């Protein structure tokens, strides 16, 4: 695991506090391709007690739990890492599993990683972002295919063996709206999985 510390501004207290990306790398099984990497990421921060980005009135001081946004994404990354380790021989390229800090305050964690990558960005061939995937209800939306059209056939193949229905979005709210934006700006094909907005979004009621 790599511990990468960046500084975020707590605007409610007007002080700087250290926050961290948490990174684990699974080395690829192919000696030739293991120098290339795919990033699987999600942000673990939410609003805390701040009302700055809250959708609820008079919510300052109330905990915004962020169970869907984005504990669901980080839980998915952890489960994917566990599954990948159990079948590590199937992954020819290296996989960088990462939970980002500071997404809500301007993609701070992913931007820091892009400037200080554990594996070279020119060897990073794709990024998969999971931002709010906790309320799928049998279907999940996929954004960013306009930037990575070659991935669409892979998604169709995955859908055929999955209980989830995939809905491709073209330029929707998730296309570059989260940490995938950081990698899109670096010309790295990036897609975002997203189960949709709901009435608890950015409210204290977003609990498990």
JSON list of C-alpha atoms in Angstrom, two decimals:
[
{"chain": "A", "resi": 1, "resn": "UNK", "atom": "CA", "xyz": [0.00, 0.00, 0.00]},
{"chain": "A", "resi": 2, "resn": "UNK", "atom": "CA", "xyz": [1.19, 3.48, -0.79]},
{"chain": "A", "resi": 3, "resn": "UNK", "atom": "CA", "xyz": [0.27, 6.39, 1.46]},
{"chain": "A", "resi": 4, "resn": "UNK", "atom": "CA", "xyz": [0.03, 9.63, -0.51]},
{"chain": "A", "resi": 5, "resn": "UNK", "atom": "CA", "xyz": [-0.69, 12.73, 1.55]},
{"chain": "A", "resi": 6, "resn": "UNK", "atom": "CA", "xyz": [-2.21, 15.87, 0.09]},
{"chain": "A", "resi": 7, "resn": "UNK", "atom": "CA", "xyz": [-3.54, 18.98, 1.79]},
{"chain": "A", "resi": 8, "resn": "UNK", "atom": "CA", "xyz": [-7.22, 19.85, 1.73]},
{"chain": "A", "resi": 9, "resn": "UNK", "atom": "CA", "xyz": [-8.77, 23.00, 3.09]},
{"chain": "A", "resi": 10, "resn": "UNK", "atom": "CA", "xyz": [-11.48, 22.48, 5.70]},
{"chain": "A", "resi": 11, "resn": "UNK", "atom": "CA", "xyz": [-13.52, 25.55, 4.76]},
{"chain": "A", "resi": 12, "resn": "UNK", "atom": "CA", "xyz": [-15.72, 25.34, 7.82]},
{"chain": "A", "resi": 13, "resn": "UNK", "atom": "CA", "xyz": [-12.71, 25.77, 10.14]},
{"chain": "A", "resi": 14, "resn": "UNK", "atom": "CA", "xyz": [-10.40, 27.58, 7.69]},
{"chain": "A", "resi": 15, "resn": "UNK", "atom": "CA", "xyz": [-7.50, 25.29, 8.47]},
{"chain": "A", "resi": 16, "resn": "UNK", "atom": "CA", "xyz": [-5.52, 22.81, 6.38]},
{"chain": "A", "resi": 17, "resn": "UNK", "atom": "CA", "xyz": [-5.70, 19.13, 7.22]},
{"chain": "A", "resi": 18, "resn": "UNK", "atom": "CA", "xyz": [-3.77, 16.20, 5.75]},
{"chain": "A", "resi": 19, "resn": "UNK", "atom": "CA", "xyz": [-5.79, 13.71, 3.72]},
{"chain": "A", "resi": 20, "resn": "UNK", "atom": "CA", "xyz": [-4.57, 10.56, 2.03]},
{"chain": "A", "resi": 21, "resn": "UNK", "atom": "CA", "xyz": [-5.07, 8.44, -1.04]},
{"chain": "A", "resi": 22, "resn": "UNK", "atom": "CA", "xyz": [-4.90, 4.73, -0.26]},
{"chain": "A", "resi": 23, "resn": "UNK", "atom": "CA", "xyz": [-3.35, 2.64, -3.02]},
{"chain": "A", "resi": 24, "resn": "UNK", "atom": "CA", "xyz": [-2.76, -1.06, -3.58]},
{"chain": "A", "resi": 25, "resn": "UNK", "atom": "CA", "xyz": [-1.14, -2.47, -6.73]},
{"chain": "A", "resi": 26, "resn": "UNK", "atom": "CA", "xyz": [-1.65, -5.98, -8.10]},
{"chain": "A", "resi": 27, "resn": "UNK", "atom": "CA", "xyz": [1.26, -6.82, -10.36]},
{"chain": "A", "resi": 28, "resn": "UNK", "atom": "CA", "xyz": [0.29, -8.19, -13.75]},
{"chain": "A", "resi": 29, "resn": "UNK", "atom": "CA", "xyz": [0.99, -11.84, -14.58]},
{"chain": "A", "resi": 30, "resn": "UNK", "atom": "CA", "xyz": [2.47, -11.17, -18.02]},
{"chain": "A", "resi": 31, "resn": "UNK", "atom": "CA", "xyz": [6.18, -10.22, -17.88]},
{"chain": "A", "resi": 32, "resn": "UNK", "atom": "CA", "xyz": [5.77, -8.09, -21.00]},
{"chain": "A", "resi": 33, "resn": "UNK", "atom": "CA", "xyz": [2.51, -6.34, -20.10]},
{"chain": "A", "resi": 34, "resn": "UNK", "atom": "CA", "xyz": [2.91, -5.97, -16.34]},
{"chain": "A", "resi": 35, "resn": "UNK", "atom": "CA", "xyz": [4.53, -2.56, -16.81]},
{"chain": "A", "resi": 36, "resn": "UNK", "atom": "CA", "xyz": [1.17, -1.31, -18.10]},
{"chain": "A", "resi": 37, "resn": "UNK", "atom": "CA", "xyz": [-1.61, -0.48, -15.65]},
{"chain": "A", "resi": 38, "resn": "UNK", "atom": "CA", "xyz": [-5.34, -0.04, -15.31]},
{"chain": "A", "resi": 39, "resn": "UNK", "atom": "CA", "xyz": [-6.56, 2.15, -12.44]},
{"chain": "A", "resi": 40, "resn": "UNK", "atom": "CA", "xyz": [-9.71, 1.15, -10.55]},
{"chain": "A", "resi": 41, "resn": "UNK", "atom": "CA", "xyz": [-10.72, 3.98, -8.27]},
{"chain": "A", "resi": 42, "resn": "UNK", "atom": "CA", "xyz": [-13.35, 5.68, -6.14]},
{"chain": "A", "resi": 43, "resn": "UNK", "atom": "CA", "xyz": [-13.35, 8.63, -3.76]},
{"chain": "A", "resi": 44, "resn": "UNK", "atom": "CA", "xyz": [-13.91, 8.01, -0.06]},
{"chain": "A", "resi": 45, "resn": "UNK", "atom": "CA", "xyz": [-14.56, 11.56, 1.14]},
{"chain": "A", "resi": 46, "resn": "UNK", "atom": "CA", "xyz": [-17.95, 13.21, 1.50]},
{"chain": "A", "resi": 47, "resn": "UNK", "atom": "CA", "xyz": [-19.23, 16.48, 2.98]},
{"chain": "A", "resi": 48, "resn": "UNK", "atom": "CA", "xyz": [-18.68, 15.74, 6.68]},
{"chain": "A", "resi": 49, "resn": "UNK", "atom": "CA", "xyz": [-20.52, 18.36, 8.72]},
{"chain": "A", "resi": 50, "resn": "UNK", "atom": "CA", "xyz": [-20.20, 21.05, 6.09]},
{"chain": "A", "resi": 51, "resn": "UNK", "atom": "CA", "xyz": [-23.30, 22.49, 4.44]},
{"chain": "A", "resi": 52, "resn": "UNK", "atom": "CA", "xyz": [-21.34, 24.05, 1.59]},
{"chain": "A", "resi": 53, "resn": "UNK", "atom": "CA", "xyz": [-22.37, 21.48, -1.02]},
{"chain": "A", "resi": 54, "resn": "UNK", "atom": "CA", "xyz": [-25.36, 20.10, 0.84]},
{"chain": "A", "resi": 55, "resn": "UNK", "atom": "CA", "xyz": [-28.75, 19.78, -0.84]},
{"chain": "A", "resi": 56, "resn": "UNK", "atom": "CA", "xyz": [-30.48, 20.15, 2.55]},
{"chain": "A", "resi": 57, "resn": "UNK", "atom": "CA", "xyz": [-31.26, 23.54, 4.02]},
{"chain": "A", "resi": 58, "resn": "UNK", "atom": "CA", "xyz": [-29.91, 24.37, 7.48]},
{"chain": "A", "resi": 59, "resn": "UNK", "atom": "CA", "xyz": [-27.75, 21.25, 7.53]},
{"chain": "A", "resi": 60, "resn": "UNK", "atom": "CA", "xyz": [-24.54, 22.83, 8.84]},
{"chain": "A", "resi": 61, "resn": "UNK", "atom": "CA", "xyz": [-23.18, 20.68, 11.66]},
{"chain": "A", "resi": 62, "resn": "UNK", "atom": "CA", "xyz": [-25.15, 17.61, 10.61]},
{"chain": "A", "resi": 63, "resn": "UNK", "atom": "CA", "xyz": [-23.14, 14.58, 9.50]},
{"chain": "A", "resi": 64, "resn": "UNK", "atom": "CA", "xyz": [-23.47, 13.85, 5.81]},
{"chain": "A", "resi": 65, "resn": "UNK", "atom": "CA", "xyz": [-22.74, 10.12, 5.91]},
{"chain": "A", "resi": 66, "resn": "UNK", "atom": "CA", "xyz": [-22.20, 9.54, 2.21]},
{"chain": "A", "resi": 67, "resn": "UNK", "atom": "CA", "xyz": [-23.19, 5.86, 2.22]},
{"chain": "A", "resi": 68, "resn": "UNK", "atom": "CA", "xyz": [-23.83, 5.96, -1.52]},
{"chain": "A", "resi": 69, "resn": "UNK", "atom": "CA", "xyz": [-21.62, 8.96, -2.28]},
{"chain": "A", "resi": 70, "resn": "UNK", "atom": "CA", "xyz": [-19.18, 7.42, -2.07]},
{"chain": "A", "resi": 71, "resn": "UNK", "atom": "CA", "xyz": [-18.80, 4.61, 0.46]},
{"chain": "A", "resi": 72, "resn": "UNK", "atom": "CA", "xyz": [-20.49, 2.42, -2.16]},
{"chain": "A", "resi": 73, "resn": "UNK", "atom": "CA", "xyz": [-17.72, 3.11, -4.65]},
{"chain": "A", "resi": 74, "resn": "UNK", "atom": "CA", "xyz": [-14.90, 2.44, -2.22]},
{"chain": "A", "resi": 75, "resn": "UNK", "atom": "CA", "xyz": [-16.60, -0.76, -1.01]},
{"chain": "A", "resi": 76, "resn": "UNK", "atom": "CA", "xyz": [-16.78, -1.88, -4.65]},
{"chain": "A", "resi": 77, "resn": "UNK", "atom": "CA", "xyz": [-13.08, -1.16, -5.16]},
{"chain": "A", "resi": 78, "resn": "UNK", "atom": "CA", "xyz": [-12.19, -3.25, -2.09]},
{"chain": "A", "resi": 79, "resn": "UNK", "atom": "CA", "xyz": [-14.37, -6.16, -3.25]},
{"chain": "A", "resi": 80, "resn": "UNK", "atom": "CA", "xyz": [-12.88, -5.97, -6.75]},
{"chain": "A", "resi": 81, "resn": "UNK", "atom": "CA", "xyz": [-9.37, -6.03, -5.30]},
{"chain": "A", "resi": 82, "resn": "UNK", "atom": "CA", "xyz": [-10.20, -9.12, -3.23]},
{"chain": "A", "resi": 83, "resn": "UNK", "atom": "CA", "xyz": [-11.62, -10.89, -6.29]},
{"chain": "A", "resi": 84, "resn": "UNK", "atom": "CA", "xyz": [-8.65, -9.91, -8.44]},
{"chain": "A", "resi": 85, "resn": "UNK", "atom": "CA", "xyz": [-6.12, -11.24, -5.95]},
{"chain": "A", "resi": 86, "resn": "UNK", "atom": "CA", "xyz": [-7.97, -14.56, -5.90]},
{"chain": "A", "resi": 87, "resn": "UNK", "atom": "CA", "xyz": [-7.67, -14.76, -9.70]},
{"chain": "A", "resi": 88, "resn": "UNK", "atom": "CA", "xyz": [-4.45, -12.82, -10.18]},
{"chain": "A", "resi": 89, "resn": "UNK", "atom": "CA", "xyz": [-3.18, -15.01, -13.03]},
{"chain": "A", "resi": 90, "resn": "UNK", "atom": "CA", "xyz": [-6.04, -13.69, -15.21]},
{"chain": "A", "resi": 91, "resn": "UNK", "atom": "CA", "xyz": [-4.75, -10.12, -15.03]},
{"chain": "A", "resi": 92, "resn": "UNK", "atom": "CA", "xyz": [-1.92, -9.72, -17.50]},
{"chain": "A", "resi": 93, "resn": "UNK", "atom": "CA", "xyz": [-1.51, -6.01, -16.83]},
{"chain": "A", "resi": 94, "resn": "UNK", "atom": "CA", "xyz": [-1.05, -4.49, -13.40]},
{"chain": "A", "resi": 95, "resn": "UNK", "atom": "CA", "xyz": [-4.11, -3.14, -11.60]},
{"chain": "A", "resi": 96, "resn": "UNK", "atom": "CA", "xyz": [-3.85, -0.08, -9.38]},
{"chain": "A", "resi": 97, "resn": "UNK", "atom": "CA", "xyz": [-6.68, -0.09, -6.84]},
{"chain": "A", "resi": 98, "resn": "UNK", "atom": "CA", "xyz": [-7.11, 3.35, -5.36]},
{"chain": "A", "resi": 99, "resn": "UNK", "atom": "CA", "xyz": [-9.41, 5.27, -3.04]},
{"chain": "A", "resi": 100, "resn": "UNK", "atom": "CA", "xyz": [-9.08, 9.01, -3.49]},
{"chain": "A", "resi": 101, "resn": "UNK", "atom": "CA", "xyz": [-9.33, 11.78, -0.94]},
{"chain": "A", "resi": 102, "resn": "UNK", "atom": "CA", "xyz": [-10.69, 15.25, -1.62]},
{"chain": "A", "resi": 103, "resn": "UNK", "atom": "CA", "xyz": [-12.93, 14.58, -4.62]},
{"chain": "A", "resi": 104, "resn": "UNK", "atom": "CA", "xyz": [-15.72, 16.75, -3.24]},
{"chain": "A", "resi": 105, "resn": "UNK", "atom": "CA", "xyz": [-13.33, 19.70, -2.88]},
{"chain": "A", "resi": 106, "resn": "UNK", "atom": "CA", "xyz": [-12.09, 19.61, -6.46]},
{"chain": "A", "resi": 107, "resn": "UNK", "atom": "CA", "xyz": [-10.63, 16.20, -7.35]},
{"chain": "A", "resi": 108, "resn": "UNK", "atom": "CA", "xyz": [-7.67, 16.82, -5.05]},
{"chain": "A", "resi": 109, "resn": "UNK", "atom": "CA", "xyz": [-6.61, 13.22, -4.48]},
{"chain": "A", "resi": 110, "resn": "UNK", "atom": "CA", "xyz": [-6.73, 12.09, -8.10]},
{"chain": "A", "resi": 111, "resn": "UNK", "atom": "CA", "xyz": [-4.97, 15.28, -9.21]},
{"chain": "A", "resi": 112, "resn": "UNK", "atom": "CA", "xyz": [-2.22, 14.62, -6.69]},
{"chain": "A", "resi": 113, "resn": "UNK", "atom": "CA", "xyz": [-1.84, 11.07, -7.98]},
{"chain": "A", "resi": 114, "resn": "UNK", "atom": "CA", "xyz": [-1.65, 12.28, -11.58]},
{"chain": "A", "resi": 115, "resn": "UNK", "atom": "CA", "xyz": [1.27, 14.49, -10.58]},
{"chain": "A", "resi": 116, "resn": "UNK", "atom": "CA", "xyz": [2.91, 11.78, -8.43]},
{"chain": "A", "resi": 117, "resn": "UNK", "atom": "CA", "xyz": [1.87, 8.43, -9.94]},
{"chain": "A", "resi": 118, "resn": "UNK", "atom": "CA", "xyz": [3.08, 5.11, -8.52]},
{"chain": "A", "resi": 119, "resn": "UNK", "atom": "CA", "xyz": [3.22, 3.78, -12.09]},
{"chain": "A", "resi": 120, "resn": "UNK", "atom": "CA", "xyz": [3.99, 6.08, -15.05]},
{"chain": "A", "resi": 121, "resn": "UNK", "atom": "CA", "xyz": [0.92, 7.70, -16.59]},
{"chain": "A", "resi": 122, "resn": "UNK", "atom": "CA", "xyz": [2.21, 6.95, -20.07]},
{"chain": "A", "resi": 123, "resn": "UNK", "atom": "CA", "xyz": [1.93, 3.28, -19.09]},
{"chain": "A", "resi": 124, "resn": "UNK", "atom": "CA", "xyz": [-1.58, 3.73, -17.67]},
{"chain": "A", "resi": 125, "resn": "UNK", "atom": "CA", "xyz": [-3.90, 2.48, -20.40]},
{"chain": "A", "resi": 126, "resn": "UNK", "atom": "CA", "xyz": [-7.30, 3.04, -18.76]},
{"chain": "A", "resi": 127, "resn": "UNK", "atom": "CA", "xyz": [-9.10, 4.28, -15.66]},
{"chain": "A", "resi": 128, "resn": "UNK", "atom": "CA", "xyz": [-12.32, 2.86, -14.22]},
{"chain": "A", "resi": 129, "resn": "UNK", "atom": "CA", "xyz": [-14.13, 5.11, -11.73]},
{"chain": "A", "resi": 130, "resn": "UNK", "atom": "CA", "xyz": [-16.93, 4.05, -9.38]},
{"chain": "A", "resi": 131, "resn": "UNK", "atom": "CA", "xyz": [-18.87, 7.02, -8.04]},
{"chain": "A", "resi": 132, "resn": "UNK", "atom": "CA", "xyz": [-22.20, 6.17, -6.40]},
{"chain": "A", "resi": 133, "resn": "UNK", "atom": "CA", "xyz": [-22.97, 2.56, -7.29]},
{"chain": "A", "resi": 134, "resn": "UNK", "atom": "CA", "xyz": [-24.96, 1.59, -4.21]},
{"chain": "A", "resi": 135, "resn": "UNK", "atom": "CA", "xyz": [-28.47, 1.84, -5.63]},
{"chain": "A", "resi": 136, "resn": "UNK", "atom": "CA", "xyz": [-28.14, -0.09, -8.87]},
{"chain": "A", "resi": 137, "resn": "UNK", "atom": "CA", "xyz": [-31.51, -1.87, -8.76]},
{"chain": "A", "resi": 138, "resn": "UNK", "atom": "CA", "xyz": [-30.42, -4.24, -11.50]},
{"chain": "A", "resi": 139, "resn": "UNK", "atom": "CA", "xyz": [-28.90, -1.64, -13.79]},
{"chain": "A", "resi": 140, "resn": "UNK", "atom": "CA", "xyz": [-25.86, 0.60, -13.85]},
{"chain": "A", "resi": 141, "resn": "UNK", "atom": "CA", "xyz": [-25.04, 3.59, -16.04]},
{"chain": "A", "resi": 142, "resn": "UNK", "atom": "CA", "xyz": [-21.69, 3.87, -17.77]},
{"chain": "A", "resi": 143, "resn": "UNK", "atom": "CA", "xyz": [-20.34, 7.25, -18.74]},
{"chain": "A", "resi": 144, "resn": "UNK", "atom": "CA", "xyz": [-17.33, 8.27, -20.78]},
{"chain": "A", "resi": 145, "resn": "UNK", "atom": "CA", "xyz": [-17.61, 5.87, -23.71]},
{"chain": "A", "resi": 146, "resn": "UNK", "atom": "CA", "xyz": [-17.28, 8.81, -26.07]},
{"chain": "A", "resi": 147, "resn": "UNK", "atom": "CA", "xyz": [-13.72, 9.10, -24.82]},
{"chain": "A", "resi": 148, "resn": "UNK", "atom": "CA", "xyz": [-13.08, 5.36, -24.95]},
{"chain": "A", "resi": 149, "resn": "UNK", "atom": "CA", "xyz": [-15.28, 3.79, -27.66]},
{"chain": "A", "resi": 150, "resn": "UNK", "atom": "CA", "xyz": [-13.14, 0.64, -27.82]},
{"chain": "A", "resi": 151, "resn": "UNK", "atom": "CA", "xyz": [-14.26, -0.26, -24.30]},
{"chain": "A", "resi": 152, "resn": "UNK", "atom": "CA", "xyz": [-17.90, -0.57, -25.34]},
{"chain": "A", "resi": 153, "resn": "UNK", "atom": "CA", "xyz": [-17.49, -4.06, -26.81]},
{"chain": "A", "resi": 154, "resn": "UNK", "atom": "CA", "xyz": [-15.81, -5.21, -23.59]},
{"chain": "A", "resi": 155, "resn": "UNK", "atom": "CA", "xyz": [-18.75, -3.86, -21.60]},
{"chain": "A", "resi": 156, "resn": "UNK", "atom": "CA", "xyz": [-21.24, -5.68, -23.79]},
{"chain": "A", "resi": 157, "resn": "UNK", "atom": "CA", "xyz": [-19.33, -8.91, -23.22]},
{"chain": "A", "resi": 158, "resn": "UNK", "atom": "CA", "xyz": [-19.33, -8.30, -19.48]},
{"chain": "A", "resi": 159, "resn": "UNK", "atom": "CA", "xyz": [-23.05, -7.55, -19.49]},
{"chain": "A", "resi": 160, "resn": "UNK", "atom": "CA", "xyz": [-23.84, -10.88, -21.17]},
{"chain": "A", "resi": 161, "resn": "UNK", "atom": "CA", "xyz": [-22.51, -12.75, -18.14]},
{"chain": "A", "resi": 162, "resn": "UNK", "atom": "CA", "xyz": [-23.84, -10.38, -15.48]},
{"chain": "A", "resi": 163, "resn": "UNK", "atom": "CA", "xyz": [-27.17, -9.85, -13.75]},
{"chain": "A", "resi": 164, "resn": "UNK", "atom": "CA", "xyz": [-26.72, -6.12, -14.25]},
{"chain": "A", "resi": 165, "resn": "UNK", "atom": "CA", "xyz": [-28.05, -4.24, -17.25]},
{"chain": "A", "resi": 166, "resn": "UNK", "atom": "CA", "xyz": [-25.63, -1.61, -18.52]},
{"chain": "A", "resi": 167, "resn": "UNK", "atom": "CA", "xyz": [-26.88, 1.68, -19.86]},
{"chain": "A", "resi": 168, "resn": "UNK", "atom": "CA", "xyz": [-24.37, 3.68, -21.86]},
{"chain": "A", "resi": 169, "resn": "UNK", "atom": "CA", "xyz": [-24.57, 7.44, -21.36]},
{"chain": "A", "resi": 170, "resn": "UNK", "atom": "CA", "xyz": [-23.24, 9.88, -23.91]},
{"chain": "A", "resi": 171, "resn": "UNK", "atom": "CA", "xyz": [-21.85, 12.97, -22.26]},
{"chain": "A", "resi": 172, "resn": "UNK", "atom": "CA", "xyz": [-24.01, 12.64, -19.14]},
{"chain": "A", "resi": 173, "resn": "UNK", "atom": "CA", "xyz": [-23.30, 14.05, -15.67]},
{"chain": "A", "resi": 174, "resn": "UNK", "atom": "CA", "xyz": [-20.72, 11.40, -14.82]},
{"chain": "A", "resi": 175, "resn": "UNK", "atom": "CA", "xyz": [-18.54, 11.96, -17.87]},
{"chain": "A", "resi": 176, "resn": "UNK", "atom": "CA", "xyz": [-15.61, 13.74, -16.33]},
{"chain": "A", "resi": 177, "resn": "UNK", "atom": "CA", "xyz": [-17.61, 14.97, -13.33]},
{"chain": "A", "resi": 178, "resn": "UNK", "atom": "CA", "xyz": [-15.64, 12.87, -10.85]},
{"chain": "A", "resi": 179, "resn": "UNK", "atom": "CA", "xyz": [-12.08, 11.57, -10.55]},
{"chain": "A", "resi": 180, "resn": "UNK", "atom": "CA", "xyz": [-12.25, 10.17, -14.07]},
{"chain": "A", "resi": 181, "resn": "UNK", "atom": "CA", "xyz": [-11.93, 13.80, -15.23]},
{"chain": "A", "resi": 182, "resn": "UNK", "atom": "CA", "xyz": [-8.38, 13.94, -13.92]},
{"chain": "A", "resi": 183, "resn": "UNK", "atom": "CA", "xyz": [-7.34, 11.08, -16.17]},
{"chain": "A", "resi": 184, "resn": "UNK", "atom": "CA", "xyz": [-9.37, 12.22, -19.15]},
{"chain": "A", "resi": 185, "resn": "UNK", "atom": "CA", "xyz": [-7.38, 15.45, -19.06]},
{"chain": "A", "resi": 186, "resn": "UNK", "atom": "CA", "xyz": [-4.23, 13.32, -19.31]},
{"chain": "A", "resi": 187, "resn": "UNK", "atom": "CA", "xyz": [-5.66, 11.59, -22.41]},
{"chain": "A", "resi": 188, "resn": "UNK", "atom": "CA", "xyz": [-6.19, 8.30, -20.54]},
{"chain": "A", "resi": 189, "resn": "UNK", "atom": "CA", "xyz": [-9.40, 6.49, -21.57]},
{"chain": "A", "resi": 190, "resn": "UNK", "atom": "CA", "xyz": [-11.67, 6.69, -18.52]},
{"chain": "A", "resi": 191, "resn": "UNK", "atom": "CA", "xyz": [-15.18, 5.50, -17.75]},
{"chain": "A", "resi": 192, "resn": "UNK", "atom": "CA", "xyz": [-17.44, 6.07, -14.78]},
{"chain": "A", "resi": 193, "resn": "UNK", "atom": "CA", "xyz": [-19.97, 3.65, -13.30]},
{"chain": "A", "resi": 194, "resn": "UNK", "atom": "CA", "xyz": [-22.94, 5.39, -11.69]},
{"chain": "A", "resi": 195, "resn": "UNK", "atom": "CA", "xyz": [-26.27, 4.09, -10.38]},
{"chain": "A", "resi": 196, "resn": "UNK", "atom": "CA", "xyz": [-28.06, 7.45, -10.47]},
{"chain": "A", "resi": 197, "resn": "UNK", "atom": "CA", "xyz": [-29.06, 10.42, -8.36]},
{"chain": "A", "resi": 198, "resn": "UNK", "atom": "CA", "xyz": [-31.70, 10.08, -5.65]},
{"chain": "A", "resi": 199, "resn": "UNK", "atom": "CA", "xyz": [-33.49, 12.08, -2.97]},
{"chain": "A", "resi": 200, "resn": "UNK", "atom": "CA", "xyz": [-30.70, 11.44, -0.40]},
{"chain": "A", "resi": 201, "resn": "UNK", "atom": "CA", "xyz": [-27.92, 12.80, -2.62]},
{"chain": "A", "resi": 202, "resn": "UNK", "atom": "CA", "xyz": [-25.69, 15.22, -0.68]},
{"chain": "A", "resi": 203, "resn": "UNK", "atom": "CA", "xyz": [-28.03, 15.09, 2.30]},
{"chain": "A", "resi": 204, "resn": "UNK", "atom": "CA", "xyz": [-27.58, 13.77, 5.85]},
{"chain": "A", "resi": 205, "resn": "UNK", "atom": "CA", "xyz": [-30.05, 11.00, 4.96]},
{"chain": "A", "resi": 206, "resn": "UNK", "atom": "CA", "xyz": [-27.56, 9.21, 2.66]},
{"chain": "A", "resi": 207, "resn": "UNK", "atom": "CA", "xyz": [-27.06, 6.38, 5.14]},
{"chain": "A", "resi": 208, "resn": "UNK", "atom": "CA", "xyz": [-26.73, 2.62, 4.79]}
]
